[in-house]
Coordinates of C-alpha atoms and ligand atoms in Angstrom, one line a residue:
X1 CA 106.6 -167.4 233.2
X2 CA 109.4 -164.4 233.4
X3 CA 108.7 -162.9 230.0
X4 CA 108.6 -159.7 228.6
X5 CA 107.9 -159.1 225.1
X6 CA 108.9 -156.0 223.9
X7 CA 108.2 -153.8 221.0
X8 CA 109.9 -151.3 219.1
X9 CA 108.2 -148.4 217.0
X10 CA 109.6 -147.2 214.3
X11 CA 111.3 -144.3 215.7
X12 CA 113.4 -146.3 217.8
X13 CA 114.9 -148.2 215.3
X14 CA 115.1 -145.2 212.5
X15 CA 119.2 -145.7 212.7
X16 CA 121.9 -147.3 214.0
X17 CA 122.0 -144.8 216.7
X18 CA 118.5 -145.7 217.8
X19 CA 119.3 -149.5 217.1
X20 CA 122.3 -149.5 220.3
X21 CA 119.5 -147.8 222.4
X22 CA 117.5 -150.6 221.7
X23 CA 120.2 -153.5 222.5
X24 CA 121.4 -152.0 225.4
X25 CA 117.6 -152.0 226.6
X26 CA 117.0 -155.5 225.6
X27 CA 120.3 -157.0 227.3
X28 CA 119.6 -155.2 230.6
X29 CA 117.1 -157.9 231.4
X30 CA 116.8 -161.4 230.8
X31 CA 113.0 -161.7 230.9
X32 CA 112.8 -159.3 227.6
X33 CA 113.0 -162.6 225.1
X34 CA 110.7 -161.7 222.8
X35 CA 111.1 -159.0 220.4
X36 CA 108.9 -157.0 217.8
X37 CA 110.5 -154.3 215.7
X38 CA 108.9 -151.9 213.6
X39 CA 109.8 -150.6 210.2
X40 CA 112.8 -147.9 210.4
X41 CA 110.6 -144.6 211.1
X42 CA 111.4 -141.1 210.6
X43 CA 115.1 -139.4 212.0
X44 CA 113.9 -136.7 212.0
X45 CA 110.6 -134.7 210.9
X46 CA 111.4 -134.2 207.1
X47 CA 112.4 -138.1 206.7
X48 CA 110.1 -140.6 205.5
X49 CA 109.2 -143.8 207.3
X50 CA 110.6 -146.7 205.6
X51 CA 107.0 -148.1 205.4
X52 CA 105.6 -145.0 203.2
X53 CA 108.6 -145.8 201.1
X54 CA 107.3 -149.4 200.3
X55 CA 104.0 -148.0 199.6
X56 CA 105.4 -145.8 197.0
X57 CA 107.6 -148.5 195.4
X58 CA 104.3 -151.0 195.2
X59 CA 102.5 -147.9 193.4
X60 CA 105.7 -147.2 191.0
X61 CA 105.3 -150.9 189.8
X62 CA 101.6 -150.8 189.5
X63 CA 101.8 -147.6 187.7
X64 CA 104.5 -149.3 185.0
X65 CA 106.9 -146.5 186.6
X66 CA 111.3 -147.6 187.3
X67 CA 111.4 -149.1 191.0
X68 CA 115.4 -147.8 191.2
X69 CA 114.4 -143.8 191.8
X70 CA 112.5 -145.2 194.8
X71 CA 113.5 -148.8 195.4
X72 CA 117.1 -146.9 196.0
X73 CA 116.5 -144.7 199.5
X74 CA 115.0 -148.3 200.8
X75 CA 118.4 -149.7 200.2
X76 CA 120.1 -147.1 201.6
X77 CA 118.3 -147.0 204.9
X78 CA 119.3 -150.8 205.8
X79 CA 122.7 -150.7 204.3
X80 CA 123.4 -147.8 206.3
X81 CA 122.2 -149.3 209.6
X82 CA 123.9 -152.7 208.7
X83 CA 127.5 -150.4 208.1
X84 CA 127.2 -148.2 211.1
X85 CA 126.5 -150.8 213.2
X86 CA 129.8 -152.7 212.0
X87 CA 127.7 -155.9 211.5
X88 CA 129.2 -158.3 209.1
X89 CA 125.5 -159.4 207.4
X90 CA 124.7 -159.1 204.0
X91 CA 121.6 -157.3 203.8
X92 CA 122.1 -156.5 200.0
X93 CA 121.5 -160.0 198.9
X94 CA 117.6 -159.4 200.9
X95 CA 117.4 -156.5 199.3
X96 CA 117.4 -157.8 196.0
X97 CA 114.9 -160.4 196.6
X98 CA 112.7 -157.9 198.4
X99 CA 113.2 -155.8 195.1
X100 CA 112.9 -158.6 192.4
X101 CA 109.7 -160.1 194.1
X102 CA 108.4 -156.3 193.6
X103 CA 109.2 -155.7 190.1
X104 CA 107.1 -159.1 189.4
X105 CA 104.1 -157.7 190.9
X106 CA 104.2 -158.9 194.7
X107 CA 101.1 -157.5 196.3
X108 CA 101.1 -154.3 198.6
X109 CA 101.2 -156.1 202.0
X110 CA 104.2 -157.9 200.7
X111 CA 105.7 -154.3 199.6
X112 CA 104.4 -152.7 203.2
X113 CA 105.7 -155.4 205.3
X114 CA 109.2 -155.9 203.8
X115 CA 110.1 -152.9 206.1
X116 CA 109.4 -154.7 209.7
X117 CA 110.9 -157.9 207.8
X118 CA 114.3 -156.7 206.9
X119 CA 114.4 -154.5 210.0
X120 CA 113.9 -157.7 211.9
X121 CA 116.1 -159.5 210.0
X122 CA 119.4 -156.8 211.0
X123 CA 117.8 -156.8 214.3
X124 CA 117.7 -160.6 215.1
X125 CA 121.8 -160.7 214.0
X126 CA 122.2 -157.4 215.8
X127 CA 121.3 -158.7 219.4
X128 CA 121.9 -162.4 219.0
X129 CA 118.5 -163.4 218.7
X130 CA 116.9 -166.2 216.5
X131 CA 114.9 -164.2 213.5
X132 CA 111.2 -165.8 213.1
X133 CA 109.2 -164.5 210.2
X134 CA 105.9 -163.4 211.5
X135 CA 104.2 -165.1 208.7
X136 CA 104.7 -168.3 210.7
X137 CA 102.8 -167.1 213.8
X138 CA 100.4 -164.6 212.7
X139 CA 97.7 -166.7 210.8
X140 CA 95.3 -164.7 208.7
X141 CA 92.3 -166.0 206.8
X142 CA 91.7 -165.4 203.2
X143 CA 89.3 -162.6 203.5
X144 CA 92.2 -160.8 205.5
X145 CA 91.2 -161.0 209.4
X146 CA 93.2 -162.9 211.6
X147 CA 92.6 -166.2 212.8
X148 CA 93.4 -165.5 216.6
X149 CA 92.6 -169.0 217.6
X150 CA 95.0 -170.7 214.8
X151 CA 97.8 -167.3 215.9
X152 CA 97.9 -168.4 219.7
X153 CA 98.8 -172.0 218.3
X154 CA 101.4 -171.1 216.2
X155 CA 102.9 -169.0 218.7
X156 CA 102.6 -171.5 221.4
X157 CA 103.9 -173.8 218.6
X158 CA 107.0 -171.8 217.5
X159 CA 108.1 -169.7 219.9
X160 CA 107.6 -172.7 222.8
X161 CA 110.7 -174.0 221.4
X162 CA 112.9 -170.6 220.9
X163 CA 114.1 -168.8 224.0
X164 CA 115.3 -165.5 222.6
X165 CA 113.5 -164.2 219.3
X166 CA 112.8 -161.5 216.9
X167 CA 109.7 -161.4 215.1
X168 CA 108.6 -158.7 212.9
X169 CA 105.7 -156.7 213.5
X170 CA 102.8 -155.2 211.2
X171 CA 102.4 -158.5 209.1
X172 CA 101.9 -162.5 208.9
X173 CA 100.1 -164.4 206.0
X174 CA 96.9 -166.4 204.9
X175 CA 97.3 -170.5 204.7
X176 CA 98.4 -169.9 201.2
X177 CA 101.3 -167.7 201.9
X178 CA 100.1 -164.3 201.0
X179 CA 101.4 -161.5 203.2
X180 CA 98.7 -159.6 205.0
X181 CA 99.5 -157.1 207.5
X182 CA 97.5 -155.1 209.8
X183 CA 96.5 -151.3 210.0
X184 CA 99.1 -148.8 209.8
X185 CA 100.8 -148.4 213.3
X186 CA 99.8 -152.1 214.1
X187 CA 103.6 -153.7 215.0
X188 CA 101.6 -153.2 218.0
X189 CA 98.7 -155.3 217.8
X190 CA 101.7 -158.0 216.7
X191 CA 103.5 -157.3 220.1
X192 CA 100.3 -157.8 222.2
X193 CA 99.7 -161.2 220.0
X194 CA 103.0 -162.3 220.4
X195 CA 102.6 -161.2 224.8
X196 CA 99.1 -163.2 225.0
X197 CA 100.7 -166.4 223.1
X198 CA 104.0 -166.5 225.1
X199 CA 102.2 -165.5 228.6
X200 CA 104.2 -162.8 229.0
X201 CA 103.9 -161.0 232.7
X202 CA 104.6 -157.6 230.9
X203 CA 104.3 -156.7 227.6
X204 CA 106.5 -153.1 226.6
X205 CA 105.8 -151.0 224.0
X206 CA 108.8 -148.9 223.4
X207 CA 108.0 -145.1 221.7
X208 CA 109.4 -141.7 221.6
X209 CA 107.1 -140.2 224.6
X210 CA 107.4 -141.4 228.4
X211 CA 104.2 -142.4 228.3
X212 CA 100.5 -141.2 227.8
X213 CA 100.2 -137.6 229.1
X214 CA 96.7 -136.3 231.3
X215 CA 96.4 -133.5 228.4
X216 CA 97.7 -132.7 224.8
X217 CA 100.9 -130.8 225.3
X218 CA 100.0 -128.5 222.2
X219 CA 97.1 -126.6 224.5
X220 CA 98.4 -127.5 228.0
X221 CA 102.0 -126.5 228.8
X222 CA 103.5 -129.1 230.7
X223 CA 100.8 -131.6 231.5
X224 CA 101.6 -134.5 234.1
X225 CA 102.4 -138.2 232.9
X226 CA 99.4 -140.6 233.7
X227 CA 101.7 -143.4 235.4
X228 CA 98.8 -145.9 235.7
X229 CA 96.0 -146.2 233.5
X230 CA 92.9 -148.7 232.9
X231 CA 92.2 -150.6 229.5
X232 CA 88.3 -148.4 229.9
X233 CA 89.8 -145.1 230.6
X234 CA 92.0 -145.7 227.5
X235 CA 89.5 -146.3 225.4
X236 CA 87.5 -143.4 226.5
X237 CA 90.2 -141.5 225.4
X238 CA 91.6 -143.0 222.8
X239 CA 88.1 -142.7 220.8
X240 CA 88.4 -139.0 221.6
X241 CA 91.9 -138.3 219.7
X242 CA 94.9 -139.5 222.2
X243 CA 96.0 -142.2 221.4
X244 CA 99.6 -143.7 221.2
X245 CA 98.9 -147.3 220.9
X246 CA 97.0 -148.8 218.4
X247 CA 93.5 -149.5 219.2
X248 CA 93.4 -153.3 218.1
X249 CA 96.5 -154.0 220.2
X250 CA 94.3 -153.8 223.7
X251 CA 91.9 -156.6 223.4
X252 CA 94.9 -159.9 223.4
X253 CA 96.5 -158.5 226.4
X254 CA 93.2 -157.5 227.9
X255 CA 91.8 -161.1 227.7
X256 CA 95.0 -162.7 229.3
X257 CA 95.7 -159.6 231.9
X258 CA 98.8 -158.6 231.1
X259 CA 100.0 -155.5 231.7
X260 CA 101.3 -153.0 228.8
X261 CA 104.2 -150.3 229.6
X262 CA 104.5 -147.5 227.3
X263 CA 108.4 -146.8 227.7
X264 CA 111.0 -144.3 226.0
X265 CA 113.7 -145.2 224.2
X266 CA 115.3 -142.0 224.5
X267 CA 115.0 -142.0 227.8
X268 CA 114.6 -146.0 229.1
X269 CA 114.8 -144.6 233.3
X270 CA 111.5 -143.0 232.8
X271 CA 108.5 -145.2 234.5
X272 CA 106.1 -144.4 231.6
X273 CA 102.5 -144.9 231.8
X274 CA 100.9 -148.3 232.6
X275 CA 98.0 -149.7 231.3
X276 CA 96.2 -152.2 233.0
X277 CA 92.8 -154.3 233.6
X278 CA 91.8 -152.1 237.6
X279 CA 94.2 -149.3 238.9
X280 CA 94.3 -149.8 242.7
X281 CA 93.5 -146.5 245.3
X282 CA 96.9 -145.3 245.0
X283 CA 97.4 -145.6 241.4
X284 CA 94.2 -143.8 240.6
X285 CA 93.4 -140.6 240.5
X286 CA 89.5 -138.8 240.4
X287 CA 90.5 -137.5 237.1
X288 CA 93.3 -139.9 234.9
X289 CA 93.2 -138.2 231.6
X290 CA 91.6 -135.0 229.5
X291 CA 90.6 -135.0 225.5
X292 CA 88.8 -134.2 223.0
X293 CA 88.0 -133.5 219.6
X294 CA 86.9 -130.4 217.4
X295 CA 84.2 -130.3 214.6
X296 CA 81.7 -131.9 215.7
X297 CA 77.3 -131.2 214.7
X298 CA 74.8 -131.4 217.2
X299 CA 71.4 -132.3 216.0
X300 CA 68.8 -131.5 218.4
X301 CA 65.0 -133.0 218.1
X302 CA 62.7 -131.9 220.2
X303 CA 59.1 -132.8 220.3
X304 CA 56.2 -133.1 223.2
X305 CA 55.5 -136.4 224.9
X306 CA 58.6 -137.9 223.1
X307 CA 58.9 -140.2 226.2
X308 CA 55.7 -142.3 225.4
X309 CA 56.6 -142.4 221.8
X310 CA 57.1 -145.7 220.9
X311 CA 60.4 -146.2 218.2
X312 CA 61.1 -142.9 218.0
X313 CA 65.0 -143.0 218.6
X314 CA 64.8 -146.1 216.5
X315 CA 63.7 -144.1 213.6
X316 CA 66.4 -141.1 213.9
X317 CA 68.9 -143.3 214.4
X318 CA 68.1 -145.8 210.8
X319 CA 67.9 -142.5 209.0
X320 CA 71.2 -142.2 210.4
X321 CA 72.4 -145.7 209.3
X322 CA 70.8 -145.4 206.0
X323 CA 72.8 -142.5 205.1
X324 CA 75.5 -144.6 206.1
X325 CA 76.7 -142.0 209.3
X326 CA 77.7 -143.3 212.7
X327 CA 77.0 -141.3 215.3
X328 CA 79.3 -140.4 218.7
X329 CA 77.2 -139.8 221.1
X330 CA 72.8 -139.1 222.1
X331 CA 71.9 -137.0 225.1
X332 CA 68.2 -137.2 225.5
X333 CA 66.0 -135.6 227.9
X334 CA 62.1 -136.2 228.5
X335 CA 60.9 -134.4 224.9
X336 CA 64.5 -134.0 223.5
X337 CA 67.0 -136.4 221.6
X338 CA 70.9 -134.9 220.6
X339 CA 72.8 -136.8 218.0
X340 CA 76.4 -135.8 218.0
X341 CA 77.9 -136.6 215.0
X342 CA 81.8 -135.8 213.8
X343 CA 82.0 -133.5 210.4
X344 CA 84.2 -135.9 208.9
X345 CA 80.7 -138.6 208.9
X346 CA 78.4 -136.0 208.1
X347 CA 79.9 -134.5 204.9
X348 CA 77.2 -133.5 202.7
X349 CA 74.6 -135.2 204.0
X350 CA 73.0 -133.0 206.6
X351 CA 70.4 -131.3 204.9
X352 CA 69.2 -134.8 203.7
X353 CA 68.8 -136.4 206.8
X354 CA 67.5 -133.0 208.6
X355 CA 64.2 -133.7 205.5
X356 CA 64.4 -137.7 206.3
X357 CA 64.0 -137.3 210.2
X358 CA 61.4 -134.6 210.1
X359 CA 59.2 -136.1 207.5
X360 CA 59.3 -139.7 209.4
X361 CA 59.0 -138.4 213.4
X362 CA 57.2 -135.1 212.6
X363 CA 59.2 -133.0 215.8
X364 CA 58.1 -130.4 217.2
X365 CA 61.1 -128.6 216.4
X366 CA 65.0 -129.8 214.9
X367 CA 68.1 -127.7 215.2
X368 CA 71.4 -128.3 213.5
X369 CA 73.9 -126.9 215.8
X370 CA 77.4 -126.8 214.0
X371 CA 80.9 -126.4 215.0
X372 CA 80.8 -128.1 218.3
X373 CA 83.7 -129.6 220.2
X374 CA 83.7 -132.2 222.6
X375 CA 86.1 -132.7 225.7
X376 CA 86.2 -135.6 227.8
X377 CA 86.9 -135.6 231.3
X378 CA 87.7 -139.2 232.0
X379 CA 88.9 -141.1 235.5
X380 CA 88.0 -144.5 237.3
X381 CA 87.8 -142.6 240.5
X382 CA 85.3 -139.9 239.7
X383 CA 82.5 -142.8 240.7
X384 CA 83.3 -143.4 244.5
X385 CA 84.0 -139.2 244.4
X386 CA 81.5 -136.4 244.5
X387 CA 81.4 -133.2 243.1
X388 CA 83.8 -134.2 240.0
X389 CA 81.0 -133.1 237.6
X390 CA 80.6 -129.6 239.4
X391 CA 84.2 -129.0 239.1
X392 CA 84.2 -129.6 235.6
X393 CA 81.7 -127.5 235.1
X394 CA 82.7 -124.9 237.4
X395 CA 86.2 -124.7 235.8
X396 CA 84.3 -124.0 232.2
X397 CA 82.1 -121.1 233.9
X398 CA 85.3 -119.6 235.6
X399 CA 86.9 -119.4 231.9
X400 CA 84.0 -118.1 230.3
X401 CA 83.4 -121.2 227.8
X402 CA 79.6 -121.6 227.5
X403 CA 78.4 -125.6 227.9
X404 CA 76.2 -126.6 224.9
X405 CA 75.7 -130.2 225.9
X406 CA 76.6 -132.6 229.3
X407 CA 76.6 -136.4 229.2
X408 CA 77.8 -139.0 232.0
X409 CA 78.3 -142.6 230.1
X410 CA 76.6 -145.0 232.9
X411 CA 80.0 -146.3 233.6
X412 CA 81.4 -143.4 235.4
X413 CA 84.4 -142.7 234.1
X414 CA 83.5 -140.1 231.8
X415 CA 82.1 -136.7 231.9
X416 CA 81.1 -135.4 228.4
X417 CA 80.8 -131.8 227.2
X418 CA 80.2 -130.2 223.9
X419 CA 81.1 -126.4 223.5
X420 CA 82.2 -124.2 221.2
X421 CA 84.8 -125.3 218.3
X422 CA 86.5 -121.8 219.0
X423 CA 86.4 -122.3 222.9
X424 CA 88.2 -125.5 222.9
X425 CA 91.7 -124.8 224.2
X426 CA 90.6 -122.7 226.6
X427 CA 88.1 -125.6 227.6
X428 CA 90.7 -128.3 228.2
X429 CA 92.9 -125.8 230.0
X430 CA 90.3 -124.8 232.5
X431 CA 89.4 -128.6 233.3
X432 CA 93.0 -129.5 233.1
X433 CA 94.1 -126.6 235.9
X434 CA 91.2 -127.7 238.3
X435 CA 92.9 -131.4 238.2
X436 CA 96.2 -131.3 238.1
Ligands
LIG1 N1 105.5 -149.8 209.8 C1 104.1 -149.8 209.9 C2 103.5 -148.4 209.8 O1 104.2 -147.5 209.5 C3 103.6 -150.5 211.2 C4 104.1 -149.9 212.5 O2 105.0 -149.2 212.5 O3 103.6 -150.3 213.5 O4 102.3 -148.3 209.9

């Protein structure tokens, strides 16, 4: 079909200066017809995003506090892009609307999503482009999910008829006209929406990085770019801490097979990394990507002739959901059961399910284990390759980290570890160096 949809993060259109990056990278191919902007993000790491802004003016008005203190460095973000730009487009008169609609009490995805709306509004004149405001195409139901089936429609519906648009991202609306936006960071679930409805060959998702790197440049100095990546592998290492992308933006491309670029802005002649549905032999690699997560607690049951007990993960794991704790992961061996579960779930609630799980599966023996981390060693290839777990495990032993825990999901792309909380950097370095 020749289309590209591509979608700007806020960083790339925090100023005019960023906004000419962004034309020049739109004009420079025809296919790019369809595009999502984000709200102006940070210039520079003691800004604010434009977004936070909003969120601040909503809570001003719900707290009976003046809108001008705040409502004022909104203005002056979009009438600054609008001057140094030179466009002749009076933004002011939005402005006010945006602001008079606020001081009556418009709700807080109305305040959140005015951001992606005005931005798309300067971008739409900026490049030429017909503006369409996402609440047309993005069809939520009242209870606030999205109606995907009645959102492929109305994109099919509207944009069918518009060769070259804007549409904002982050937001759309109910049948009724209230504006509902998604998760923070999700101009990028709109840009995969808008890519599945148009049947877009390539959908581009246009940051400050090159792409997704194979380690977390704060411990590895350096680390490669992963140029090709799979929608699983992702995930496995998304739900461990790296993520760029926001998680909800997979599944509509996934479904239709399109591919998603994660490109540069600063720095458009970089390849990026690409994600897509099954990385052929050249594009994959034994090991694609390394990450993990600290504070974890490891609760270890053991008890004799566990195996033939009937139920007995069943119980642990209601205790669990009673308490109202998800769990991450559960090793088990013949008489033994692990449940890894974050801090951040756990809270104050260990010592009460430690009582619950002993007085309803009598073990043998329970032991909290605190202060864990977990790294994950994940790669398409490591399944059709031997010896990938021994030189995970090798490369820990060479650095001295001690391995608490080792799991292998049965899909194969993942190797599991839990160590230390205090042996964690030197952990991901070690795997990282035997990889590379
Ligand atoms: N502007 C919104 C946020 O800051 C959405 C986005 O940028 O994707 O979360």
């Amino acid at each position: 079909m020749n289309i590209v949809v591509t979608k700007f993060g806020g960083s790339s259109l925090a100023d005019a200066s960023q906004f000419k990056k962004v034309k020049n990278i739109v004009l420079a191919d025809k296919k790019r017809r369809y595009v999502v902007p984000s709200a102006p993000g940070k210039r520079n790491s003691k800004d604010k995003k434009v977004t936070d802004l909003l969120y601040l003016c909503h809570a001003h008005v719900e707290t009976g506090i003046a809108l001008d203190d705040v409502f004022k460095y909104v203005k002056e973000r979009f009438i600054e892009i609008v001057e140094e730009l030179g466009l002749d487009y009076n933004i002011e008169k939005h402005l006010e609307i945006v602001k008079k609609d606020l001081e009556a009490g418009a709700s807080k995805g109305y305040a959140a999503s005015r951001g992606e709306y005005l931005n798309g509004l300067i971008l739409a004149e900026y490049l030429g482009y017909e503006f369409v405001d996402a609440q047309r195409v993005m069809i939520f139901d009242e209870d606030g999910t999205l109606d995907s089936e009645a959102t492929d429609k109305a994109l099919k519906d509207v944009l069918g008829n518009i060769e070259r648009a804007v549409i904002p991202g982050f937001y759309g609306a109910d049948r009724n006209g209230k504006i509902i936006t998604f998760s923070r960071g999700g101009s990028d679930v709109t840009g995969a929406l808008v890519s599945a409805g148009t049947g877009a060959e390539l959908y581009e998702n246009w940051t400050d990085v090159s792409g997704f790197l194979m380690a977390d440049p704060r411990i590895v100095e350096n680390p490669e770019t992963i140029s090709h990546i799979t929608y699983k592998e992702l995930r496995e290492l998304s739900y461990m801490g790296a993520s760029v992308l926001h998680e909800e933006a997979i599944f509509p491309v996934l479904a239709a097979g399109i591919p998603i670029n994660i490109k540069n802005t600063n720095s458009p002649e970089d390849k990026g990394t690409f994600i897509i549905e099954e990385t052929n032999e050249k594009q994959s690699k034994t090991v694609t990507g390394i990450a993990g997560k600290k504070d974890f607690t490891v609760i270890s049951i053991e008890k004799a002739m566990m195996n033939s007990e009937l139920g007995f993960c069943r119980k642990v794991l209601s205790i669990l959901e009673m308490n109202d704790v998800s769990f991450e992961n559960m090793p088990s061996s013949i008489d033994t059961v692990c449940v890894v579960i974050s801090d951040s779930e756990l809270r104050n609630k260990k010592d009460r399910i430690v009582q619950q799980i002993k007085k309803a599966c009598d073990p043998d023996s329970i032991v909290v284990h605190p202060n864990m981390a977990l790294i994950a060693t994940v790669g398409k290839g490591m399944a059709q390759n031997k010896g990938v777990a021994s030189k995970v495990f090798t490369a820990l032993t060479k650095a001295d980290v001690n391995i608490r825990m080792i799991d292998q999901g049965s899909s194969e792309i993942n190797i599991l570890v839990g160590i230390e909380n205090d042996d964690f950097e030197k952990g991901i370095k070690a795997i990282y160096n035997a990889f590379k």
